[in-house]
């Protein structure tokens, strides 16, 4: 059965490597164009790279602060025993019904 968007270059009608040829050529063309632009305008691309690095650093700081704040909320207050000790202190009032 033939479909409207059938690709006959893949599978038994074409090369088994035809899946990778088109994306590799496209990536190669993009990289050549990007290399030419970086060679022609190095200052602009240095600014873009610096912006990307600062953006990633800001994301790290924001999520680091959120995790630090979450850790402070989860940890028990000082003066109370934490779950890592061998003994647990429980205050119990016993009421006699005699």
PDB file of N, CA and C in Angstrom:
ATOM      1  N   UNK A   1       0.846  -1.175   0.000  1.00  0.00           N
ATOM      2  CA  UNK A   1       0.000   0.000   0.000  1.00  0.00           C
ATOM      3  C   UNK A   1       0.890   1.237   0.000  1.00  0.00           C
ATOM      4  N   UNK A   2       0.615   2.175  -0.868  1.00  0.00           N
ATOM      5  CA  UNK A   2       1.402   3.397  -0.968  1.00  0.00           C
ATOM      6  C   UNK A   2       0.696   4.519  -0.218  1.00  0.00           C
ATOM      7  N   UNK A   3       1.467   5.200   0.614  1.00  0.00           N
ATOM      8  CA  UNK A   3       0.935   6.305   1.388  1.00  0.00           C
ATOM      9  C   UNK A   3       1.318   7.625   0.741  1.00  0.00           C
ATOM     10  N   UNK A   4       0.680   8.690   1.168  1.00  0.00           N
ATOM     11  CA  UNK A   4       0.898   9.992   0.550  1.00  0.00           C
ATOM     12  C   UNK A   4       2.322  10.487   0.758  1.00  0.00           C
ATOM     13  N   UNK A   5       2.876  10.275   1.953  1.00  0.00           N
ATOM     14  CA  UNK A   5       4.207  10.785   2.257  1.00  0.00           C
ATOM     15  C   UNK A   5       5.218   9.648   2.378  1.00  0.00           C
ATOM     16  N   UNK A   6       5.130   8.663   1.548  1.00  0.00           N
ATOM     17  CA  UNK A   6       6.026   7.521   1.637  1.00  0.00           C
ATOM     18  C   UNK A   6       7.421   7.923   1.174  1.00  0.00           C
ATOM     19  N   UNK A   7       8.426   7.477   1.940  1.00  0.00           N
ATOM     20  CA  UNK A   7       9.806   7.776   1.607  1.00  0.00           C
ATOM     21  C   UNK A   7      10.445   6.509   1.074  1.00  0.00           C
ATOM     22  N   UNK A   8      10.677   6.434  -0.223  1.00  0.00           N
ATOM     23  CA  UNK A   8      11.211   5.228  -0.841  1.00  0.00           C
ATOM     24  C   UNK A   8      12.725   5.145  -0.738  1.00  0.00           C
ATOM     25  N   UNK A   9      13.387   6.178  -0.212  1.00  0.00           N
ATOM     26  CA  UNK A   9      14.841   6.122  -0.112  1.00  0.00           C
ATOM     27  C   UNK A   9      15.293   5.310   1.091  1.00  0.00           C
ATOM     28  N   UNK A  10      14.397   5.025   2.019  1.00  0.00           N
ATOM     29  CA  UNK A  10      14.754   4.255   3.206  1.00  0.00           C
ATOM     30  C   UNK A  10      14.248   2.835   3.062  1.00  0.00           C
ATOM     31  N   UNK A  11      14.900   1.920   3.729  1.00  0.00           N
ATOM     32  CA  UNK A  11      14.436   0.546   3.700  1.00  0.00           C
ATOM     33  C   UNK A  11      15.020  -0.222   2.534  1.00  0.00           C
ATOM     34  N   UNK A  12      14.221  -1.077   1.919  1.00  0.00           N
ATOM     35  CA  UNK A  12      14.732  -1.982   0.895  1.00  0.00           C
ATOM     36  C   UNK A  12      14.970  -1.289  -0.448  1.00  0.00           C
ATOM     37  N   UNK A  13      14.414  -0.101  -0.658  1.00  0.00           N
ATOM     38  CA  UNK A  13      14.551   0.553  -1.954  1.00  0.00           C
ATOM     39  C   UNK A  13      15.791   1.430  -2.041  1.00  0.00           C
ATOM     40  N   UNK A  14      16.439   1.713  -0.926  1.00  0.00           N
ATOM     41  CA  UNK A  14      17.597   2.599  -0.948  1.00  0.00           C
ATOM     42  C   UNK A  14      18.702   2.062  -0.077  1.00  0.00           C
ATOM     43  N   UNK A  15      19.692   2.911   0.147  1.00  0.00           N
ATOM     44  CA  UNK A  15      20.820   2.535   0.988  1.00  0.00           C
ATOM     45  C   UNK A  15      20.384   2.453   2.440  1.00  0.00           C
ATOM     46  N   UNK A  16      20.921   1.506   3.208  1.00  0.00           N
ATOM     47  CA  UNK A  16      20.564   1.445   4.630  1.00  0.00           C
ATOM     48  C   UNK A  16      21.115   2.629   5.429  1.00  0.00           C
ATOM     49  N   UNK A  17      22.078   3.348   4.870  1.00  0.00           N
ATOM     50  CA  UNK A  17      22.646   4.508   5.553  1.00  0.00           C
ATOM     51  C   UNK A  17      21.960   5.820   5.179  1.00  0.00           C
ATOM     52  N   UNK A  18      20.901   5.741   4.400  1.00  0.00           N
ATOM     53  CA  UNK A  18      20.249   6.962   3.945  1.00  0.00           C
ATOM     54  C   UNK A  18      19.532   7.685   5.073  1.00  0.00           C
ATOM     55  N   UNK A  19      19.304   7.016   6.224  1.00  0.00           N
ATOM     56  CA  UNK A  19      18.708   7.684   7.373  1.00  0.00           C
ATOM     57  C   UNK A  19      19.628   8.779   7.892  1.00  0.00           C
ATOM     58  N   UNK A  20      20.957   8.570   7.837  1.00  0.00           N
ATOM     59  CA  UNK A  20      21.911   9.486   8.443  1.00  0.00           C
ATOM     60  C   UNK A  20      22.496  10.492   7.467  1.00  0.00           C
ATOM     61  N   UNK A  21      22.318  10.311   6.172  1.00  0.00           N
ATOM     62  CA  UNK A  21      22.990  11.167   5.199  1.00  0.00           C
ATOM     63  C   UNK A  21      22.450  12.592   5.229  1.00  0.00           C
ATOM     64  N   UNK A  22      21.150  12.764   5.150  1.00  0.00           N
ATOM     65  CA  UNK A  22      20.557  14.099   5.094  1.00  0.00           C
ATOM     66  C   UNK A  22      20.820  14.908   6.362  1.00  0.00           C
ATOM     67  N   UNK A  23      20.625  14.357   7.577  1.00  0.00           N
ATOM     68  CA  UNK A  23      20.952  15.146   8.775  1.00  0.00           C
ATOM     69  C   UNK A  23      22.424  15.508   8.872  1.00  0.00           C
ATOM     70  N   UNK A  24      23.318  14.612   8.429  1.00  0.00           N
ATOM     71  CA  UNK A  24      24.746  14.928   8.483  1.00  0.00           C
ATOM     72  C   UNK A  24      25.109  16.056   7.522  1.00  0.00           C
ATOM     73  N   UNK A  25      24.560  16.027   6.313  1.00  0.00           N
ATOM     74  CA  UNK A  25      24.814  17.118   5.380  1.00  0.00           C
ATOM     75  C   UNK A  25      24.239  18.437   5.907  1.00  0.00           C
ATOM     76  N   UNK A  26      23.054  18.395   6.470  1.00  0.00           N
ATOM     77  CA  UNK A  26      22.456  19.610   7.020  1.00  0.00           C
ATOM     78  C   UNK A  26      23.288  20.159   8.168  1.00  0.00           C
ATOM     79  N   UNK A  27      23.740  19.301   9.067  1.00  0.00           N
ATOM     80  CA  UNK A  27      24.577  19.736  10.176  1.00  0.00           C
ATOM     81  C   UNK A  27      25.908  20.285   9.680  1.00  0.00           C
ATOM     82  N   UNK A  28      26.484  19.651   8.667  1.00  0.00           N
ATOM     83  CA  UNK A  28      27.736  20.142   8.092  1.00  0.00           C
ATOM     84  C   UNK A  28      27.582  21.534   7.501  1.00  0.00           C
ATOM     85  N   UNK A  29      26.491  21.771   6.791  1.00  0.00           N
ATOM     86  CA  UNK A  29      26.252  23.095   6.201  1.00  0.00           C
ATOM     87  C   UNK A  29      26.057  24.143   7.287  1.00  0.00           C
ATOM     88  N   UNK A  30      25.302  23.801   8.310  1.00  0.00           N
ATOM     89  CA  UNK A  30      25.084  24.747   9.422  1.00  0.00           C
ATOM     90  C   UNK A  30      26.395  25.077  10.107  1.00  0.00           C
ATOM     91  N   UNK A  31      27.244  24.069  10.347  1.00  0.00           N
ATOM     92  CA  UNK A  31      28.521  24.317  11.009  1.00  0.00           C
ATOM     93  C   UNK A  31      29.462  25.152  10.157  1.00  0.00           C
ATOM     94  N   UNK A  32      29.474  24.954   8.844  1.00  0.00           N
ATOM     95  CA  UNK A  32      30.308  25.773   7.967  1.00  0.00           C
ATOM     96  C   UNK A  32      29.842  27.225   7.992  1.00  0.00           C
ATOM     97  N   UNK A  33      28.531  27.440   7.915  1.00  0.00           N
ATOM     98  CA  UNK A  33      27.999  28.809   7.952  1.00  0.00           C
ATOM     99  C   UNK A  33      28.299  29.463   9.295  1.00  0.00           C
ATOM    100  N   UNK A  34      28.119  28.720  10.383  1.00  0.00           N
ATOM    101  CA  UNK A  34      28.419  29.255  11.711  1.00  0.00           C
ATOM    102  C   UNK A  34      29.907  29.574  11.844  1.00  0.00           C
ATOM    103  N   UNK A  35      30.770  28.728  11.317  1.00  0.00           N
ATOM    104  CA  UNK A  35      32.213  29.004  11.340  1.00  0.00           C
ATOM    105  C   UNK A  35      32.574  30.258  10.559  1.00  0.00           C
ATOM    106  N   UNK A  36      31.949  30.450   9.411  1.00  0.00           N
ATOM    107  CA  UNK A  36      32.210  31.661   8.621  1.00  0.00           C
ATOM    108  C   UNK A  36      31.731  32.912   9.357  1.00  0.00           C
ATOM    109  N   UNK A  37      30.568  32.825  10.009  1.00  0.00           N
ATOM    110  CA  UNK A  37      30.063  33.979  10.754  1.00  0.00           C
ATOM    111  C   UNK A  37      30.939  34.299  11.962  1.00  0.00           C
ATOM    112  N   UNK A  38      31.430  33.276  12.648  1.00  0.00           N
ATOM    113  CA  UNK A  38      32.315  33.519  13.789  1.00  0.00           C
ATOM    114  C   UNK A  38      33.627  34.132  13.326  1.00  0.00           C
ATOM    115  N   UNK A  39      34.140  33.704  12.188  1.00  0.00           N
ATOM    116  CA  UNK A  39      35.373  34.289  11.651  1.00  0.00           C
ATOM    117  C   UNK A  39      35.152  35.740  11.252  1.00  0.00           C
ATOM    118  N   UNK A  40      33.989  36.057  10.698  1.00  0.00           N
ATOM    119  CA  UNK A  40      33.727  37.419  10.238  1.00  0.00           C
ATOM    120  C   UNK A  40      33.386  38.363  11.386  1.00  0.00           C
ATOM    121  N   UNK A  41      32.655  37.898  12.377  1.00  0.00           N
ATOM    122  CA  UNK A  41      32.201  38.744  13.489  1.00  0.00           C
ATOM    123  C   UNK A  41      32.532  38.098  14.837  1.00  0.00           C
ATOM    124  N   UNK A  42      33.800  38.089  15.248  1.00  0.00           N
ATOM    125  CA  UNK A  42      34.147  37.385  16.494  1.00  0.00           C
ATOM    126  C   UNK A  42      33.626  38.085  17.755  1.00  0.00           C
ATOM    127  N   UNK A  43      33.510  39.418  17.738  1.00  0.00           N
ATOM    128  CA  UNK A  43      33.063  40.134  18.935  1.00  0.00           C
ATOM    129  C   UNK A  43      31.612  39.810  19.281  1.00  0.00           C
ATOM    130  N   UNK A  44      30.775  39.737  18.275  1.00  0.00           N
ATOM    131  CA  UNK A  44      29.353  39.450  18.510  1.00  0.00           C
ATOM    132  C   UNK A  44      29.188  38.053  19.091  1.00  0.00           C
ATOM    133  N   UNK A  45      29.899  37.086  18.536  1.00  0.00           N
ATOM    134  CA  UNK A  45      29.743  35.711  19.007  1.00  0.00           C
ATOM    135  C   UNK A  45      30.395  35.501  20.364  1.00  0.00           C
ATOM    136  N   UNK A  46      31.442  36.267  20.669  1.00  0.00           N
ATOM    137  CA  UNK A  46      32.002  36.201  22.017  1.00  0.00           C
ATOM    138  C   UNK A  46      30.973  36.701  23.028  1.00  0.00           C
ATOM    139  N   UNK A  47      30.234  37.742  22.679  1.00  0.00           N
ATOM    140  CA  UNK A  47      29.170  38.233  23.555  1.00  0.00           C
ATOM    141  C   UNK A  47      28.053  37.216  23.719  1.00  0.00           C
ATOM    142  N   UNK A  48      27.716  36.523  22.644  1.00  0.00           N
ATOM    143  CA  UNK A  48      26.661  35.500  22.714  1.00  0.00           C
ATOM    144  C   UNK A  48      27.099  34.349  23.615  1.00  0.00           C
ATOM    145  N   UNK A  49      28.354  33.919  23.461  1.00  0.00           N
ATOM    146  CA  UNK A  49      28.862  32.830  24.304  1.00  0.00           C
ATOM    147  C   UNK A  49      28.913  33.264  25.764  1.00  0.00           C
ATOM    148  N   UNK A  50      29.357  34.491  26.029  1.00  0.00           N
ATOM    149  CA  UNK A  50      29.397  34.997  27.404  1.00  0.00           C
ATOM    150  C   UNK A  50      27.991  35.060  27.987  1.00  0.00           C
ATOM    151  N   UNK A  51      27.017  35.513  27.195  1.00  0.00           N
ATOM    152  CA  UNK A  51      25.637  35.566  27.670  1.00  0.00           C
ATOM    153  C   UNK A  51      25.135  34.171  28.027  1.00  0.00           C
ATOM    154  N   UNK A  52      25.425  33.186  27.184  1.00  0.00           N
ATOM    155  CA  UNK A  52      24.981  31.819  27.446  1.00  0.00           C
ATOM    156  C   UNK A  52      25.606  31.291  28.737  1.00  0.00           C
ATOM    157  N   UNK A  53      26.910  31.564  28.940  1.00  0.00           N
ATOM    158  CA  UNK A  53      27.578  31.095  30.155  1.00  0.00           C
ATOM    159  C   UNK A  53      27.008  31.778  31.395  1.00  0.00           C
ATOM    160  N   UNK A  54      26.764  33.088  31.328  1.00  0.00           N
ATOM    161  CA  UNK A  54      26.177  33.793  32.466  1.00  0.00           C
ATOM    162  C   UNK A  54      24.753  33.298  32.740  1.00  0.00           C
ATOM    163  N   UNK A  55      24.011  32.982  31.700  1.00  0.00           N
ATOM    164  CA  UNK A  55      22.655  32.469  31.859  1.00  0.00           C
ATOM    165  C   UNK A  55      22.669  31.116  32.562  1.00  0.00           C
ATOM    166  N   UNK A  56      23.576  30.229  32.148  1.00  0.00           N
ATOM    167  CA  UNK A  56      23.691  28.922  32.789  1.00  0.00           C
ATOM    168  C   UNK A  56      24.119  29.081  34.252  1.00  0.00           C
ATOM    169  N   UNK A  57      25.049  30.027  34.520  1.00  0.00           N
ATOM    170  CA  UNK A  57      25.474  30.272  35.899  1.00  0.00           C
ATOM    171  C   UNK A  57      24.307  30.780  36.744  1.00  0.00           C
ATOM    172  N   UNK A  58      23.478  31.657  36.186  1.00  0.00           N
ATOM    173  CA  UNK A  58      22.325  32.177  36.924  1.00  0.00           C
ATOM    174  C   UNK A  58      21.341  31.059  37.243  1.00  0.00           C
ATOM    175  N   UNK A  59      21.112  30.156  36.302  1.00  0.00           N
ATOM    176  CA  UNK A  59      20.229  29.023  36.552  1.00  0.00           C
ATOM    177  C   UNK A  59      20.784  28.154  37.677  1.00  0.00           C
ATOM    178  N   UNK A  60      22.103  27.926  37.671  1.00  0.00           N
ATOM    179  CA  UNK A  60      22.728  27.124  38.740  1.00  0.00           C
ATOM    180  C   UNK A  60      22.548  27.802  40.091  1.00  0.00           C
ATOM    181  N   UNK A  61      22.746  29.129  40.150  1.00  0.00           N
ATOM    182  CA  UNK A  61      22.589  29.848  41.415  1.00  0.00           C
ATOM    183  C   UNK A  61      21.137  29.796  41.906  1.00  0.00           C
ATOM    184  N   UNK A  62      20.186  29.977  41.019  1.00  0.00           N
ATOM    185  CA  UNK A  62      18.772  29.979  41.413  1.00  0.00           C
ATOM    186  C   UNK A  62      18.372  28.612  41.964  1.00  0.00           C
ATOM    187  N   UNK A  63      18.687  27.530  41.240  1.00  0.00           N
ATOM    188  CA  UNK A  63      18.303  26.213  41.714  1.00  0.00           C
ATOM    189  C   UNK A  63      19.117  25.788  42.928  1.00  0.00           C
ATOM    190  N   UNK A  64      20.374  26.226  43.031  1.00  0.00           N
ATOM    191  CA  UNK A  64      21.152  25.960  44.237  1.00  0.00           C
ATOM    192  C   UNK A  64      20.530  26.613  45.456  1.00  0.00           C
ATOM    193  N   UNK A  65      20.076  27.871  45.303  1.00  0.00           N
ATOM    194  CA  UNK A  65      19.426  28.565  46.413  1.00  0.00           C
ATOM    195  C   UNK A  65      18.119  27.887  46.792  1.00  0.00           C
ATOM    196  N   UNK A  66      17.340  27.441  45.789  1.00  0.00           N
ATOM    197  CA  UNK A  66      16.081  26.754  46.074  1.00  0.00           C
ATOM    198  C   UNK A  66      16.326  25.452  46.821  1.00  0.00           C
ATOM    199  N   UNK A  67      17.355  24.702  46.431  1.00  0.00           N
ATOM    200  CA  UNK A  67      17.660  23.456  47.125  1.00  0.00           C
ATOM    201  C   UNK A  67      18.173  23.722  48.536  1.00  0.00           C
ATOM    202  N   UNK A  68      18.980  24.756  48.709  1.00  0.00           N
ATOM    203  CA  UNK A  68      19.492  25.105  50.034  1.00  0.00           C
ATOM    204  C   UNK A  68      18.336  25.483  50.958  1.00  0.00           C
ATOM    205  N   UNK A  69      17.401  26.288  50.445  1.00  0.00           N
ATOM    206  CA  UNK A  69      16.250  26.705  51.236  1.00  0.00           C
ATOM    207  C   UNK A  69      15.356  25.507  51.574  1.00  0.00           C
ATOM    208  N   UNK A  70      15.174  24.601  50.618  1.00  0.00           N
ATOM    209  CA  UNK A  70      14.389  23.396  50.866  1.00  0.00           C
ATOM    210  C   UNK A  70      15.057  22.521  51.917  1.00  0.00           C
ATOM    211  N   UNK A  71      16.374  22.404  51.864  1.00  0.00           N
ATOM    212  CA  UNK A  71      17.088  21.622  52.863  1.00  0.00           C
ATOM    213  C   UNK A  71      16.958  22.206  54.251  1.00  0.00           C
ATOM    214  N   UNK A  72      16.916  23.531  54.350  1.00  0.00           N
ATOM    215  CA  UNK A  72      16.748  24.158  55.656  1.00  0.00           C
ATOM    216  C   UNK A  72      15.339  23.955  56.184  1.00  0.00           C
ATOM    217  N   UNK A  73      14.351  23.874  55.308  1.00  0.00           N
ATOM    218  CA  UNK A  73      12.978  23.628  55.753  1.00  0.00           C
ATOM    219  C   UNK A  73      12.792  22.194  56.221  1.00  0.00           C
ATOM    220  N   UNK A  74      13.479  21.255  55.582  1.00  0.00           N
ATOM    221  CA  UNK A  74      13.314  19.843  55.903  1.00  0.00           C
ATOM    222  C   UNK A  74      14.069  19.469  57.170  1.00  0.00           C
ATOM    223  N   UNK A  75      15.234  20.050  57.416  1.00  0.00           N
ATOM    224  CA  UNK A  75      16.044  19.647  58.565  1.00  0.00           C
ATOM    225  C   UNK A  75      15.332  20.024  59.861  1.00  0.00           C
ATOM    226  N   UNK A  76      15.473  19.191  60.909  1.00  0.00           N
ATOM    227  CA  UNK A  76      14.792  19.480  62.173  1.00  0.00           C
ATOM    228  C   UNK A  76      15.425  20.680  62.864  1.00  0.00           C
ATOM    229  N   UNK A  77      14.661  21.413  63.654  1.00  0.00           N
ATOM    230  CA  UNK A  77      15.221  22.559  64.362  1.00  0.00           C
ATOM    231  C   UNK A  77      16.265  22.113  65.376  1.00  0.00           C
ATOM    232  N   UNK A  78      17.186  23.016  65.703  1.00  0.00           N
ATOM    233  CA  UNK A  78      18.211  22.663  66.682  1.00  0.00           C
ATOM    234  C   UNK A  78      17.546  22.496  68.047  1.00  0.00           C
ATOM    235  N   UNK A  79      18.034  21.546  68.836  1.00  0.00           N
ATOM    236  CA  UNK A  79      17.446  21.255  70.128  1.00  0.00           C
ATOM    237  C   UNK A  79      16.564  20.024  70.094  1.00  0.00           C
ATOM    238  N   UNK A  80      16.118  19.626  68.938  1.00  0.00           N
ATOM    239  CA  UNK A  80      15.327  18.403  68.811  1.00  0.00           C
ATOM    240  C   UNK A  80      16.226  17.335  68.210  1.00  0.00           C
ATOM    241  N   UNK A  81      16.032  16.091  68.608  1.00  0.00           N
ATOM    242  CA  UNK A  81      16.894  15.038  68.048  1.00  0.00           C
ATOM    243  C   UNK A  81      16.566  14.799  66.580  1.00  0.00           C
ATOM    244  N   UNK A  82      17.597  14.576  65.806  1.00  0.00           N
ATOM    245  CA  UNK A  82      17.377  14.260  64.398  1.00  0.00           C
ATOM    246  C   UNK A  82      17.150  12.765  64.249  1.00  0.00           C
ATOM    247  N   UNK A  83      16.786  12.325  63.079  1.00  0.00           N
ATOM    248  CA  UNK A  83      16.488  10.919  62.846  1.00  0.00           C
ATOM    249  C   UNK A  83      17.727  10.046  62.787  1.00  0.00           C
ATOM    250  N   UNK A  84      18.923  10.635  62.865  1.00  0.00           N
ATOM    251  CA  UNK A  84      20.144   9.855  62.741  1.00  0.00           C
ATOM    252  C   UNK A  84      20.615   9.256  64.075  1.00  0.00           C
ATOM    253  N   UNK A  85      20.055   9.662  65.204  1.00  0.00           N
ATOM    254  CA  UNK A  85      20.498   9.153  66.501  1.00  0.00           C
ATOM    255  C   UNK A  85      19.866   7.802  66.789  1.00  0.00           C
ATOM    256  N   UNK A  86      20.484   7.053  67.739  1.00  0.00           N
ATOM    257  CA  UNK A  86      19.975   5.722  68.079  1.00  0.00           C
ATOM    258  C   UNK A  86      18.756   5.778  68.991  1.00  0.00           C
ATOM    259  N   UNK A  87      18.624   6.827  69.798  1.00  0.00           N
ATOM    260  CA  UNK A  87      17.512   6.908  70.741  1.00  0.00           C
ATOM    261  C   UNK A  87      16.534   7.984  70.307  1.00  0.00           C
ATOM    262  N   UNK A  88      15.272   7.752  70.649  1.00  0.00           N
ATOM    263  CA  UNK A  88      14.221   8.720  70.357  1.00  0.00           C
ATOM    264  C   UNK A  88      13.602   9.124  71.689  1.00  0.00           C
ATOM    265  N   UNK A  89      13.489  10.410  71.935  1.00  0.00           N
ATOM    266  CA  UNK A  89      12.934  10.923  73.183  1.00  0.00           C
ATOM    267  C   UNK A  89      11.465  11.257  72.966  1.00  0.00           C
ATOM    268  N   UNK A  90      10.579  10.618  73.763  1.00  0.00           N
ATOM    269  CA  UNK A  90       9.142  10.837  73.647  1.00  0.00           C
ATOM    270  C   UNK A  90       8.612  11.213  75.025  1.00  0.00           C
ATOM    271  N   UNK A  91       7.880  12.301  75.098  1.00  0.00           N
ATOM    272  CA  UNK A  91       7.233  12.712  76.353  1.00  0.00           C
ATOM    273  C   UNK A  91       5.850  12.086  76.406  1.00  0.00           C
ATOM    274  N   UNK A  92       5.577  11.291  77.476  1.00  0.00           N
ATOM    275  CA  UNK A  92       4.305  10.600  77.603  1.00  0.00           C
ATOM    276  C   UNK A  92       3.725  10.898  78.970  1.00  0.00           C
ATOM    277  N   UNK A  93       2.463  11.284  79.032  1.00  0.00           N
ATOM    278  CA  UNK A  93       1.738  11.456  80.290  1.00  0.00           C
ATOM    279  C   UNK A  93       0.819  10.257  80.473  1.00  0.00           C
ATOM    280  N   UNK A  94       1.025   9.491  81.557  1.00  0.00           N
ATOM    281  CA  UNK A  94       0.240   8.297  81.820  1.00  0.00           C
ATOM    282  C   UNK A  94      -0.894   8.666  82.761  1.00  0.00           C
ATOM    283  N   UNK A  95      -2.113   8.323  82.391  1.00  0.00           N
ATOM    284  CA  UNK A  95      -3.287   8.620  83.196  1.00  0.00           C
ATOM    285  C   UNK A  95      -3.816   7.309  83.761  1.00  0.00           C
ATOM    286  N   UNK A  96      -3.970   7.219  85.112  1.00  0.00           N
ATOM    287  CA  UNK A  96      -4.488   6.003  85.766  1.00  0.00           C
ATOM    288  C   UNK A  96      -6.004   6.119  85.893  1.00  0.00           C
ATOM    289  N   UNK A  97      -6.732   5.093  85.501  1.00  0.00           N
ATOM    290  CA  UNK A  97      -8.195   5.070  85.591  1.00  0.00           C
ATOM    291  C   UNK A  97      -8.672   4.169  86.725  1.00  0.00           C
ATOM    292  N   UNK A  98      -8.081   4.114  87.868  1.00  0.00           N
ATOM    293  CA  UNK A  98      -8.505   3.220  88.957  1.00  0.00           C
ATOM    294  C   UNK A  98      -9.441   3.845  89.897  1.00  0.00           C
TER     295      UNK A  98
END
